[in-house]
PDB file of C-alpha atoms in Angstrom:
ATOM      1  CA  MET Z   1      29.842  37.730   7.998  1.00 83.00           C
ATOM      2  CA  ILE Z   2      27.224  36.347  10.383  1.00 86.00           C
ATOM      3  CA  PRO Z   3      24.927  35.009   7.629  1.00 86.00           C
ATOM      4  CA  LEU Z   4      27.920  33.282   6.090  1.00 90.00           C
ATOM      5  CA  LEU Z   5      28.764  31.639   9.404  1.00 92.00           C
ATOM      6  CA  LEU Z   6      25.143  30.597   9.866  1.00 91.00           C
ATOM      7  CA  ASP Z   7      25.064  29.082   6.390  1.00 92.00           C
ATOM      8  CA  ALA Z   8      28.290  27.205   7.005  1.00 94.00           C
ATOM      9  CA  LEU Z   9      26.946  25.895  10.311  1.00 94.00           C
ATOM     10  CA  LEU Z  10      23.720  24.830   8.620  1.00 94.00           C
ATOM     11  CA  LEU Z  11      25.610  23.004   5.882  1.00 94.00           C
ATOM     12  CA  LEU Z  12      27.819  21.253   8.401  1.00 95.00           C
ATOM     13  CA  THR Z  13      24.828  20.173  10.477  1.00 96.00           C
ATOM     14  CA  LEU Z  14      22.975  18.981   7.373  1.00 95.00           C
ATOM     15  CA  TRP Z  15      25.931  16.884   6.339  1.00 94.00           C
ATOM     16  CA  THR Z  16      26.399  15.455   9.850  1.00 95.00           C
ATOM     17  CA  VAL Z  17      22.748  14.543  10.273  1.00 95.00           C
ATOM     18  CA  ALA Z  18      22.624  12.941   6.803  1.00 94.00           C
ATOM     19  CA  VAL Z  19      25.699  10.832   7.552  1.00 93.00           C
ATOM     20  CA  ALA Z  20      24.316   9.915  10.969  1.00 94.00           C
ATOM     21  CA  SER Z  21      21.025   8.882   9.381  1.00 93.00           C
ATOM     22  CA  LEU Z  22      22.810   6.664   6.853  1.00 92.00           C
ATOM     23  CA  TRP Z  23      25.249   5.075   9.266  1.00 91.00           C
ATOM     24  CA  SER Z  24      23.103   4.451  12.351  1.00 91.00           C
ATOM     25  CA  ARG Z  25      22.822   0.883  13.471  1.00 91.00           C
ATOM     26  CA  ASN Z  26      19.456   1.423  15.071  1.00 90.00           C
ATOM     27  CA  LEU Z  27      16.752   1.889  12.407  1.00 89.00           C
ATOM     28  CA  PHE Z  28      14.564   3.968  14.693  1.00 91.00           C
ATOM     29  CA  ARG Z  29      17.438   6.356  15.279  1.00 93.00           C
ATOM     30  CA  ALA Z  30      18.025   6.580  11.514  1.00 93.00           C
ATOM     31  CA  VAL Z  31      14.396   7.551  10.910  1.00 92.00           C
ATOM     32  CA  ILE Z  32      14.519  10.205  13.633  1.00 93.00           C
ATOM     33  CA  PHE Z  33      17.695  11.623  12.072  1.00 94.00           C
ATOM     34  CA  PHE Z  34      15.869  11.668   8.739  1.00 93.00           C
ATOM     35  CA  ILE Z  35      13.060  13.734  10.248  1.00 93.00           C
ATOM     36  CA  ALA Z  36      15.664  16.098  11.729  1.00 94.00           C
ATOM     37  CA  LEU Z  37      17.252  16.301   8.269  1.00 94.00           C
ATOM     38  CA  GLY Z  38      13.882  17.349   6.862  1.00 94.00           C
ATOM     39  CA  LEU Z  39      13.593  20.142   9.401  1.00 93.00           C
ATOM     40  CA  LEU Z  40      17.135  21.361   8.688  1.00 95.00           C
ATOM     41  CA  LEU Z  41      16.357  21.308   4.964  1.00 94.00           C
ATOM     42  CA  THR Z  42      13.425  23.601   5.762  1.00 94.00           C
ATOM     43  CA  LEU Z  43      15.918  26.085   7.185  1.00 94.00           C
ATOM     44  CA  ALA Z  44      18.071  25.651   4.080  1.00 94.00           C
ATOM     45  CA  TRP Z  45      15.135  26.467   1.821  1.00 94.00           C
ATOM     46  CA  VAL Z  46      14.416  29.584   3.861  1.00 93.00           C
ATOM     47  CA  ARG Z  47      18.034  30.667   3.444  1.00 92.00           C
ATOM     48  CA  LEU Z  48      17.612  30.156  -0.316  1.00 91.00           C
ATOM     49  CA  ASP Z  49      14.654  32.616  -0.319  1.00 89.00           C
ATOM     50  CA  ALA Z  50      12.058  29.918  -1.081  1.00 89.00           C
ATOM     51  CA  PRO Z  51       9.488  30.096   1.746  1.00 88.00           C
ATOM     52  CA  ASP Z  52       6.818  28.117  -0.131  1.00 87.00           C
ATOM     53  CA  ILE Z  53       9.145  25.163  -0.570  1.00 89.00           C
ATOM     54  CA  ALA Z  54      10.172  25.520   3.074  1.00 91.00           C
ATOM     55  CA  LEU Z  55       6.526  25.205   4.179  1.00 87.00           C
ATOM     56  CA  ALA Z  56       6.006  22.193   1.930  1.00 87.00           C
ATOM     57  CA  GLU Z  57       9.272  20.609   3.090  1.00 89.00           C
ATOM     58  CA  ALA Z  58       8.376  20.997   6.749  1.00 88.00           C
ATOM     59  CA  ALA Z  59       4.911  19.546   6.305  1.00 85.00           C
ATOM     60  CA  ILE Z  60       5.540  16.826   3.740  1.00 85.00           C
ATOM     61  CA  GLY Z  61       9.257  16.044   3.823  1.00 83.00           C
ATOM     62  CA  ALA Z  62       9.685  16.014   7.570  1.00 80.00           C
ATOM     63  CA  GLY Z  63       6.100  15.311   8.591  1.00 78.00           C
ATOM     64  CA  VAL Z  64       4.404  12.905   6.231  1.00 81.00           C
ATOM     65  CA  THR Z  65       7.523  11.101   4.997  1.00 85.00           C
ATOM     66  CA  GLY Z  66       8.866  10.750   8.522  1.00 83.00           C
ATOM     67  CA  VAL Z  67       5.588   9.338   9.769  1.00 79.00           C
ATOM     68  CA  LEU Z  68       5.399   6.936   6.817  1.00 81.00           C
ATOM     69  CA  LEU Z  69       8.944   5.743   7.562  1.00 85.00           C
ATOM     70  CA  LEU Z  70       8.064   5.190  11.217  1.00 80.00           C
ATOM     71  CA  ASP Z  71       5.049   3.250  10.009  1.00 76.00           C
ATOM     72  CA  ALA Z  72       7.247   1.095   7.777  1.00 79.00           C
ATOM     73  CA  LEU Z  73       9.554   0.588  10.750  1.00 81.00           C
ATOM     74  CA  GLY Z  74       6.589  -0.692  12.722  1.00 75.00           C
ATOM     75  CA  HIS Z  75       6.100  -3.407  10.137  1.00 73.00           C
ATOM     76  CA  LEU Z  76       9.651  -4.613  10.551  1.00 75.00           C
ATOM     77  CA  GLN Z  77       9.294  -5.190  14.274  1.00 70.00           C
ATOM     78  CA  PRO Z  78       8.227  -8.634  15.448  1.00 64.00           C
ATOM     79  CA  PRO Z  79       4.540  -8.708  16.309  1.00 60.00           C
ATOM     80  CA  LYS Z  80       3.871  -7.519  19.837  1.00 58.00           C
ATOM     81  CA  LYS Z  81       1.416  -9.252  22.143  1.00 52.00           C
ATOM     82  CA  PRO Z  82      -1.840  -7.266  21.966  1.00 54.00           C
ATOM     83  CA  ALA Z  83      -2.315  -7.496  25.740  1.00 50.00           C
ATOM     84  CA  THR Z  84       0.679  -5.325  26.600  1.00 49.00           C
ATOM     85  CA  LYS Z  85       0.056  -1.618  26.377  1.00 51.00           C
ATOM     86  CA  GLU Z  86       3.060   0.361  27.504  1.00 52.00           C
ATOM     87  CA  PRO Z  87       2.402   3.922  28.650  1.00 56.00           C
ATOM     88  CA  LEU Z  88       4.192   6.325  26.322  1.00 53.00           C
TER      89      LEU Z  88
ATOM     90  CA  MET U   1      36.519  -0.958   3.534  1.00 83.00           C
ATOM     91  CA  VAL U   2      37.687  -0.519  -0.058  1.00 89.00           C
ATOM     92  CA  ARG U   3      34.087   0.075  -1.148  1.00 90.00           C
ATOM     93  CA  HIS U   4      33.692   2.783   1.500  1.00 89.00           C
ATOM     94  CA  LEU U   5      36.850   4.554   0.358  1.00 92.00           C
ATOM     95  CA  LEU U   6      35.755   4.278  -3.259  1.00 94.00           C
ATOM     96  CA  ALA U   7      32.334   5.741  -2.407  1.00 92.00           C
ATOM     97  CA  LEU U   8      33.989   8.533  -0.436  1.00 92.00           C
ATOM     98  CA  PHE U   9      36.296   9.465  -3.318  1.00 93.00           C
ATOM     99  CA  ALA U  10      33.481   9.264  -5.863  1.00 94.00           C
ATOM    100  CA  SER U  11      31.201  11.518  -3.840  1.00 92.00           C
ATOM    101  CA  PHE U  12      34.023  13.948  -3.144  1.00 93.00           C
ATOM    102  CA  GLY U  13      34.811  14.072  -6.838  1.00 94.00           C
ATOM    103  CA  LEU U  14      31.168  14.728  -7.601  1.00 95.00           C
ATOM    104  CA  LEU U  15      31.214  17.526  -5.029  1.00 93.00           C
ATOM    105  CA  LEU U  16      34.198  19.133  -6.775  1.00 93.00           C
ATOM    106  CA  ILE U  17      32.563  18.849 -10.197  1.00 94.00           C
ATOM    107  CA  LEU U  18      29.290  20.327  -8.938  1.00 93.00           C
ATOM    108  CA  GLY U  19      31.142  23.150  -7.170  1.00 92.00           C
ATOM    109  CA  ASN U  20      33.024  23.944 -10.352  1.00 92.00           C
ATOM    110  CA  ALA U  21      29.753  23.960 -12.304  1.00 91.00           C
ATOM    111  CA  LEU U  22      28.208  26.314  -9.738  1.00 89.00           C
ATOM    112  CA  LEU U  23      31.104  28.737 -10.118  1.00 88.00           C
ATOM    113  CA  HIS U  24      30.789  28.906 -13.894  1.00 88.00           C
ATOM    114  CA  VAL U  25      27.007  29.152 -14.379  1.00 85.00           C
ATOM    115  CA  PRO U  26      26.304  30.737 -17.786  1.00 82.00           C
ATOM    116  CA  ALA U  27      23.977  33.755 -17.845  1.00 80.00           C
ATOM    117  CA  ALA U  28      20.348  32.734 -18.421  1.00 79.00           C
ATOM    118  CA  PRO U  29      19.175  33.609 -21.952  1.00 81.00           C
ATOM    119  CA  VAL U  30      15.775  34.724 -20.626  1.00 82.00           C
ATOM    120  CA  ASP U  31      15.178  36.516 -17.313  1.00 82.00           C
ATOM    121  CA  LEU U  32      12.223  34.488 -16.081  1.00 83.00           C
ATOM    122  CA  ALA U  33      11.785  36.427 -12.843  1.00 84.00           C
ATOM    123  CA  GLU U  34      11.400  39.668 -14.778  1.00 85.00           C
ATOM    124  CA  GLN U  35       8.835  38.133 -17.140  1.00 85.00           C
ATOM    125  CA  VAL U  36       6.812  36.773 -14.219  1.00 87.00           C
ATOM    126  CA  ARG U  37       6.940  40.153 -12.530  1.00 86.00           C
ATOM    127  CA  ARG U  38       5.695  41.861 -15.686  1.00 86.00           C
ATOM    128  CA  ALA U  39       2.811  39.436 -16.190  1.00 86.00           C
ATOM    129  CA  LEU U  40       1.823  39.328 -12.501  1.00 86.00           C
ATOM    130  CA  PRO U  41      -1.034  41.888 -12.637  1.00 84.00           C
ATOM    131  CA  GLU U  42      -2.851  39.780 -15.237  1.00 82.00           C
ATOM    132  CA  SER U  43      -2.498  36.561 -13.335  1.00 82.00           C
ATOM    133  CA  GLY U  44      -5.131  37.291 -10.685  1.00 81.00           C
ATOM    134  CA  VAL U  45      -2.890  36.824  -7.644  1.00 85.00           C
ATOM    135  CA  ASP U  46      -0.185  38.888  -5.999  1.00 86.00           C
ATOM    136  CA  SER U  47       2.349  36.192  -5.241  1.00 86.00           C
ATOM    137  CA  PRO U  48       4.692  35.279  -8.127  1.00 86.00           C
ATOM    138  CA  VAL U  49       4.998  31.688  -6.872  1.00 87.00           C
ATOM    139  CA  THR U  50       1.247  31.091  -6.853  1.00 88.00           C
ATOM    140  CA  ALA U  51       0.914  32.828 -10.228  1.00 88.00           C
ATOM    141  CA  VAL U  52       3.464  30.457 -11.747  1.00 88.00           C
ATOM    142  CA  LEU U  53       2.048  27.358 -10.040  1.00 87.00           C
ATOM    143  CA  LEU U  54      -1.614  27.935 -10.750  1.00 87.00           C
ATOM    144  CA  ASN U  55      -1.734  30.176 -13.774  1.00 87.00           C
ATOM    145  CA  PHE U  56       1.341  30.227 -15.981  1.00 87.00           C
ATOM    146  CA  ARG U  57       2.308  26.583 -15.344  1.00 88.00           C
ATOM    147  CA  ALA U  58      -1.046  25.271 -14.193  1.00 88.00           C
ATOM    148  CA  TYR U  59      -0.648  22.162 -16.346  1.00 90.00           C
ATOM    149  CA  ASP U  60       2.209  20.980 -14.118  1.00 92.00           C
ATOM    150  CA  THR U  61       0.047  21.363 -11.009  1.00 92.00           C
ATOM    151  CA  LEU U  62      -2.700  19.403 -12.733  1.00 92.00           C
ATOM    152  CA  LEU U  63      -0.277  16.550 -13.381  1.00 94.00           C
ATOM    153  CA  GLU U  64       0.984  16.726  -9.780  1.00 92.00           C
ATOM    154  CA  ILE U  65      -2.497  16.240  -8.372  1.00 93.00           C
ATOM    155  CA  THR U  66      -3.049  13.408 -10.856  1.00 94.00           C
ATOM    156  CA  VAL U  67       0.063  11.679  -9.522  1.00 94.00           C
ATOM    157  CA  LEU U  68      -1.245  12.042  -5.965  1.00 92.00           C
ATOM    158  CA  VAL U  69      -4.629  10.554  -6.893  1.00 93.00           C
ATOM    159  CA  VAL U  70      -2.952   7.608  -8.651  1.00 94.00           C
ATOM    160  CA  ALA U  71      -0.727   7.054  -5.600  1.00 91.00           C
ATOM    161  CA  VAL U  72      -3.660   6.894  -3.204  1.00 89.00           C
ATOM    162  CA  ILE U  73      -5.560   4.520  -5.517  1.00 88.00           C
ATOM    163  CA  ILE U  74      -2.532   2.230  -5.547  1.00 88.00           C
ATOM    164  CA  GLY U  75      -2.291   2.522  -1.756  1.00 83.00           C
ATOM    165  CA  LEU U  76      -5.908   1.519  -1.405  1.00 81.00           C
ATOM    166  CA  ALA U  77      -5.415  -1.386  -3.826  1.00 82.00           C
ATOM    167  CA  LEU U  78      -2.428  -2.626  -1.804  1.00 78.00           C
ATOM    168  CA  LYS U  79      -4.467  -2.454   1.353  1.00 75.00           C
ATOM    169  CA  GLU U  80      -7.274  -4.476  -0.176  1.00 72.00           C
ATOM    170  CA  VAL U  81      -4.779  -7.151  -1.210  1.00 71.00           C
ATOM    171  CA  GLN U  82      -3.620  -7.596   2.389  1.00 67.00           C
ATOM    172  CA  PRO U  83      -6.809  -7.618   4.412  1.00 61.00           C
ATOM    173  CA  ASP U  84      -6.687  -7.018   8.110  1.00 61.00           C
ATOM    174  CA  ASP U  85      -9.293  -6.442  10.780  1.00 53.00           C
ATOM    175  CA  ASN U  86      -9.537  -2.757   9.855  1.00 55.00           C
ATOM    176  CA  ARG U  87      -8.479  -1.682  13.303  1.00 58.00           C
ATOM    177  CA  ALA U  88      -6.510   1.519  13.637  1.00 58.00           C
ATOM    178  CA  PRO U  89      -3.715   1.759  16.200  1.00 64.00           C
ATOM    179  CA  VAL U  90      -4.921   3.868  19.088  1.00 69.00           C
ATOM    180  CA  LEU U  91      -2.356   5.760  21.102  1.00 70.00           C
ATOM    181  CA  GLU U  92      -3.710   6.038  24.614  1.00 73.00           C
ATOM    182  CA  ASN U  93      -1.694   8.829  26.091  1.00 78.00           C
ATOM    183  CA  LYS U  94      -3.488  11.367  28.258  1.00 82.00           C
ATOM    184  CA  VAL U  95      -1.192  14.208  27.290  1.00 85.00           C
ATOM    185  CA  LEU U  96      -1.711  13.438  23.608  1.00 83.00           C
ATOM    186  CA  MET U  97      -5.495  13.278  23.989  1.00 84.00           C
ATOM    187  CA  GLY U  98      -5.612  16.637  25.742  1.00 87.00           C
ATOM    188  CA  LEU U  99      -3.209  18.178  23.276  1.00 88.00           C
ATOM    189  CA  VAL U 100      -5.267  16.974  20.324  1.00 88.00           C
ATOM    190  CA  SER U 101      -8.323  18.811  21.633  1.00 88.00           C
ATOM    191  CA  TRP U 102      -6.333  22.012  21.623  1.00 90.00           C
ATOM    192  CA  LEU U 103      -4.289  21.499  18.504  1.00 91.00           C
ATOM    193  CA  VAL U 104      -6.800  20.286  15.919  1.00 92.00           C
ATOM    194  CA  PRO U 105      -8.986  23.428  15.812  1.00 93.00           C
ATOM    195  CA  LEU U 106      -5.835  25.554  15.601  1.00 94.00           C
ATOM    196  CA  ILE U 107      -4.537  23.364  12.788  1.00 93.00           C
ATOM    197  CA  TRP U 108      -7.792  23.779  10.868  1.00 94.00           C
ATOM    198  CA  LEU U 109      -7.542  27.549  11.297  1.00 95.00           C
ATOM    199  CA  THR U 110      -3.900  27.609  10.237  1.00 93.00           C
ATOM    200  CA  SER U 111      -4.628  25.479   7.201  1.00 93.00           C
ATOM    201  CA  GLY U 112      -7.453  27.761   6.082  1.00 93.00           C
ATOM    202  CA  TYR U 113      -5.259  30.806   6.569  1.00 93.00           C
ATOM    203  CA  VAL U 114      -2.316  29.317   4.680  1.00 91.00           C
ATOM    204  CA  LEU U 115      -4.675  28.420   1.814  1.00 91.00           C
ATOM    205  CA  TRP U 116      -6.067  31.938   1.621  1.00 90.00           C
ATOM    206  CA  SER U 117      -2.747  33.699   2.106  1.00 90.00           C
ATOM    207  CA  GLY U 118      -1.270  31.841  -0.852  1.00 86.00           C
ATOM    208  CA  SER U 119      -2.526  34.585  -3.114  1.00 85.00           C
ATOM    209  CA  HIS U 120      -0.203  37.236  -1.691  1.00 86.00           C
ATOM    210  CA  GLN U 121       2.247  35.433   0.607  1.00 85.00           C
ATOM    211  CA  PRO U 122       4.001  32.066   0.772  1.00 83.00           C
ATOM    212  CA  GLY U 123       1.289  29.489   1.147  1.00 83.00           C
ATOM    213  CA  GLY U 124      -1.085  27.758  -1.176  1.00 85.00           C
ATOM    214  CA  ALA U 125      -2.925  24.512  -1.669  1.00 89.00           C
ATOM    215  CA  PHE U 126      -0.172  21.941  -1.083  1.00 90.00           C
ATOM    216  CA  GLN U 127       1.007  23.513   2.134  1.00 90.00           C
ATOM    217  CA  ALA U 128      -2.525  23.925   3.500  1.00 92.00           C
ATOM    218  CA  GLY U 129      -3.387  20.364   2.464  1.00 92.00           C
ATOM    219  CA  ALA U 130      -0.336  18.931   4.219  1.00 91.00           C
ATOM    220  CA  ILE U 131      -1.113  20.860   7.417  1.00 90.00           C
ATOM    221  CA  LEU U 132      -4.709  19.629   7.373  1.00 91.00           C
ATOM    222  CA  ALA U 133      -3.499  16.075   6.719  1.00 90.00           C
ATOM    223  CA  ALA U 134      -1.461  16.285   9.924  1.00 86.00           C
ATOM    224  CA  ALA U 135      -4.655  17.098  11.841  1.00 89.00           C
ATOM    225  CA  LEU U 136      -6.518  14.198  10.229  1.00 89.00           C
ATOM    226  CA  ILE U 137      -3.683  11.770  10.973  1.00 84.00           C
ATOM    227  CA  MET U 138      -3.566  12.904  14.610  1.00 83.00           C
ATOM    228  CA  LEU U 139      -7.325  12.433  14.943  1.00 86.00           C
ATOM    229  CA  GLN U 140      -7.146   8.947  13.487  1.00 82.00           C
ATOM    230  CA  LEU U 141      -4.124   7.954  15.577  1.00 78.00           C
ATOM    231  CA  THR U 142      -5.776   8.920  18.847  1.00 80.00           C
ATOM    232  CA  GLY U 143      -8.994   7.154  17.949  1.00 78.00           C
ATOM    233  CA  ARG U 144     -11.137  10.286  17.792  1.00 80.00           C
ATOM    234  CA  MET U 145     -12.035   9.471  14.199  1.00 81.00           C
ATOM    235  CA  PRO U 146     -12.430   6.053  12.580  1.00 79.00           C
ATOM    236  CA  PRO U 147     -10.038   5.193   9.724  1.00 75.00           C
ATOM    237  CA  LEU U 148     -11.236   7.158   6.765  1.00 75.00           C
ATOM    238  CA  HIS U 149     -10.516   5.016   3.746  1.00 68.00           C
ATOM    239  CA  GLY U 150     -13.583   2.834   4.098  1.00 72.00           C
ATOM    240  CA  TYR U 151     -16.026   5.629   3.473  1.00 81.00           C
ATOM    241  CA  HIS U 152     -17.411   6.356   0.051  1.00 85.00           C
ATOM    242  CA  TRP U 153     -17.375  10.120   0.432  1.00 87.00           C
ATOM    243  CA  VAL U 154     -13.664  10.046   1.211  1.00 88.00           C
ATOM    244  CA  GLN U 155     -12.954   8.269  -2.057  1.00 87.00           C
ATOM    245  CA  VAL U 156     -15.067  10.846  -3.875  1.00 90.00           C
ATOM    246  CA  ALA U 157     -13.130  13.609  -2.116  1.00 90.00           C
ATOM    247  CA  TRP U 158      -9.849  12.118  -3.344  1.00 90.00           C
ATOM    248  CA  VAL U 159     -10.779  12.865  -6.947  1.00 91.00           C
ATOM    249  CA  PHE U 160     -12.706  16.017  -6.065  1.00 91.00           C
ATOM    250  CA  GLY U 161      -9.690  18.318  -6.477  1.00 90.00           C
ATOM    251  CA  LEU U 162      -8.693  16.778  -9.782  1.00 92.00           C
ATOM    252  CA  ALA U 163     -12.286  16.933 -11.034  1.00 93.00           C
ATOM    253  CA  ILE U 164     -12.721  20.610 -10.106  1.00 92.00           C
ATOM    254  CA  PHE U 165      -9.363  21.483 -11.652  1.00 91.00           C
ATOM    255  CA  LEU U 166     -10.150  19.668 -14.889  1.00 91.00           C
ATOM    256  CA  GLY U 167     -13.690  21.030 -14.922  1.00 90.00           C
ATOM    257  CA  LEU U 168     -12.660  24.664 -14.478  1.00 89.00           C
ATOM    258  CA  ALA U 169      -9.838  24.263 -16.979  1.00 87.00           C
ATOM    259  CA  SER U 170     -12.211  22.749 -19.552  1.00 88.00           C
ATOM    260  CA  LEU U 171     -14.859  25.405 -18.896  1.00 86.00           C
ATOM    261  CA  THR U 172     -12.887  27.728 -21.128  1.00 84.00           C
ATOM    262  CA  PHE U 173     -13.687  25.430 -24.074  1.00 82.00           C
ATOM    263  CA  LEU U 174     -17.288  26.675 -23.838  1.00 80.00           C
ATOM    264  CA  PHE U 175     -16.105  30.188 -24.620  1.00 78.00           C
ATOM    265  CA  GLY U 176     -13.875  29.225 -27.499  1.00 79.00           C
ATOM    266  CA  GLN U 177     -10.666  29.750 -25.553  1.00 81.00           C
ATOM    267  CA  ALA U 178      -7.741  27.392 -25.169  1.00 81.00           C
ATOM    268  CA  PHE U 179      -7.573  24.707 -22.493  1.00 82.00           C
ATOM    269  CA  MET U 180      -6.833  26.226 -19.083  1.00 82.00           C
ATOM    270  CA  ALA U 181      -6.950  29.824 -20.326  1.00 82.00           C
ATOM    271  CA  TYR U 182      -8.739  31.470 -17.417  1.00 83.00           C
ATOM    272  CA  PRO U 183     -11.278  34.088 -18.525  1.00 81.00           C
ATOM    273  CA  LYS U 184     -10.220  37.714 -18.139  1.00 80.00           C
ATOM    274  CA  GLY U 185     -10.957  39.088 -14.687  1.00 80.00           C
ATOM    275  CA  TRP U 186     -11.909  35.677 -13.329  1.00 82.00           C
ATOM    276  CA  ALA U 187      -8.389  34.348 -12.891  1.00 85.00           C
ATOM    277  CA  GLY U 188      -8.243  35.153  -9.173  1.00 86.00           C
ATOM    278  CA  THR U 189     -11.590  33.465  -8.487  1.00 88.00           C
ATOM    279  CA  PHE U 190     -10.674  30.400 -10.535  1.00 88.00           C
ATOM    280  CA  ILE U 191      -7.367  30.077  -8.712  1.00 90.00           C
ATOM    281  CA  LEU U 192      -9.036  30.325  -5.296  1.00 90.00           C
ATOM    282  CA  LEU U 193     -11.669  27.709  -6.208  1.00 91.00           C
ATOM    283  CA  ILE U 194      -9.060  25.358  -7.609  1.00 92.00           C
ATOM    284  CA  GLU U 195      -6.818  25.795  -4.572  1.00 92.00           C
ATOM    285  CA  ALA U 196      -9.694  25.130  -2.160  1.00 93.00           C
ATOM    286  CA  ALA U 197     -10.654  21.926  -3.982  1.00 94.00           C
ATOM    287  CA  LEU U 198      -7.004  20.881  -4.124  1.00 94.00           C
ATOM    288  CA  THR U 199      -6.596  21.424  -0.372  1.00 94.00           C
ATOM    289  CA  VAL U 200      -9.542  19.167   0.403  1.00 94.00           C
ATOM    290  CA  SER U 201      -8.201  16.469  -1.880  1.00 94.00           C
ATOM    291  CA  ILE U 202      -4.568  16.703  -0.818  1.00 93.00           C
ATOM    292  CA  SER U 203      -5.338  16.539   2.892  1.00 92.00           C
ATOM    293  CA  LEU U 204      -7.517  13.446   2.496  1.00 92.00           C
ATOM    294  CA  ILE U 205      -5.027  11.836   0.091  1.00 91.00           C
ATOM    295  CA  LEU U 206      -2.064  12.314   2.434  1.00 89.00           C
ATOM    296  CA  ALA U 207      -4.062  11.084   5.416  1.00 87.00           C
ATOM    297  CA  GLY U 208      -5.305   8.169   3.306  1.00 85.00           C
ATOM    298  CA  LEU U 209      -1.769   7.237   2.244  1.00 83.00           C
ATOM    299  CA  PHE U 210      -0.746   7.136   5.859  1.00 79.00           C
ATOM    300  CA  MET U 211      -3.642   5.004   7.011  1.00 74.00           C
ATOM    301  CA  ALA U 212      -3.586   2.737   3.963  1.00 69.00           C
ATOM    302  CA  ALA U 213      -0.539   0.836   5.177  1.00 63.00           C
ATOM    303  CA  PRO U 214      -1.485  -2.732   6.124  1.00 56.00           C
ATOM    304  CA  LEU U 215      -1.965  -3.213   9.833  1.00 53.00           C
ATOM    305  CA  ARG U 216      -0.018  -6.430  10.434  1.00 50.00           C
ATOM    306  CA  ASN U 217       2.780  -6.116  12.988  1.00 47.00           C
ATOM    307  CA  ARG U 218       1.778  -2.586  13.716  1.00 45.00           C
ATOM    308  CA  SER U 219       3.359  -1.289  16.899  1.00 44.00           C
ATOM    309  CA  PRO U 220       1.763   1.738  18.594  1.00 45.00           C
TER     310      PRO U 220
END
C-alpha cells in the first residue's frame, strides 16, 4: 500500500514539475524545474529497479544537461558590464 | 486557447492508448533476463547490466562512445568558428572555493569506486565518467584549472577511450577470433581496461562539451 502511494506521489510530482517547467514565464525558473525533473526521474528509475540508469540520469540528465541549459541561458541574457561582480 | 485544448486532448488520448498497451503486453518470446543470467559466469563480471553493456552488446557501447567523440569534435569546431578571448568565467565565491577543496578529492575517489564497482554492483564507465566530469567542470568554473580544450593532450584523451576499445576489440583478430570476441578467461580484464579508458574519455568529453560553448554574453 505504501509503495503504491509513494509511486503515485512521485508520478504526480513528476507531472507537476514537467508542466511547471514548460509553462514558466521566467526561463531561469524553467531550467531549474528541468533540473528538479531530472532528479525526480532518478527516483523513478530507482523505483523501476534500474539503479545504473538512475546513476547516469542523476549525473548526466540532471547535472550536465542542466548546466548546459544554464549556460545557454547565459547566452540569451544581454551582455553584462565586466566591471560589476555581484557576490553570489 | 483552442490549440491548448487540442494539445490537452491529444496528449490525454495518447495517455489512454499507452495505458491500454501497457495492460495488454504480449508475453516475450524469449526470456532475455534468464539467458543473461545463464551466460553471466562466462562474461567476466558479476553484474548483469555491465555484462550486457560491455560484453554481450559491446558493439552498442562502442557506437555510443563514437557518438560522444563526434559530439565533442563538433563542439570544438563550433567554438573555433566563434573566437573569443579564451577566458573562462570565474565564480569568486568564498564558500564555493572552500567547498571545492573538500569536494574534488572526494569526487575523484567516488568516481574511481563507481568505476571499479561496476563489475558487481550498479556503476560502470559512464557513471564514473559523468561524476569525474562534474569535478572537472567545478575546477574550471572556480578558476583552479585553465579551460582544458586548448591542450593537445586533452584532445588525445578524447579519442583515447575509443582507441583502446577499438584496439582491444581488434586484438582478437590476431588470434583468429571474431571482432570483439574477448579471449577466454581475459574477459574481466578486458572489460576493466576498456571501462577505465572510457571513464577518462567520457569525463574529459563531458567537461569539454561544457566549456566549448562560446563565451560571448556569458554571465557568471
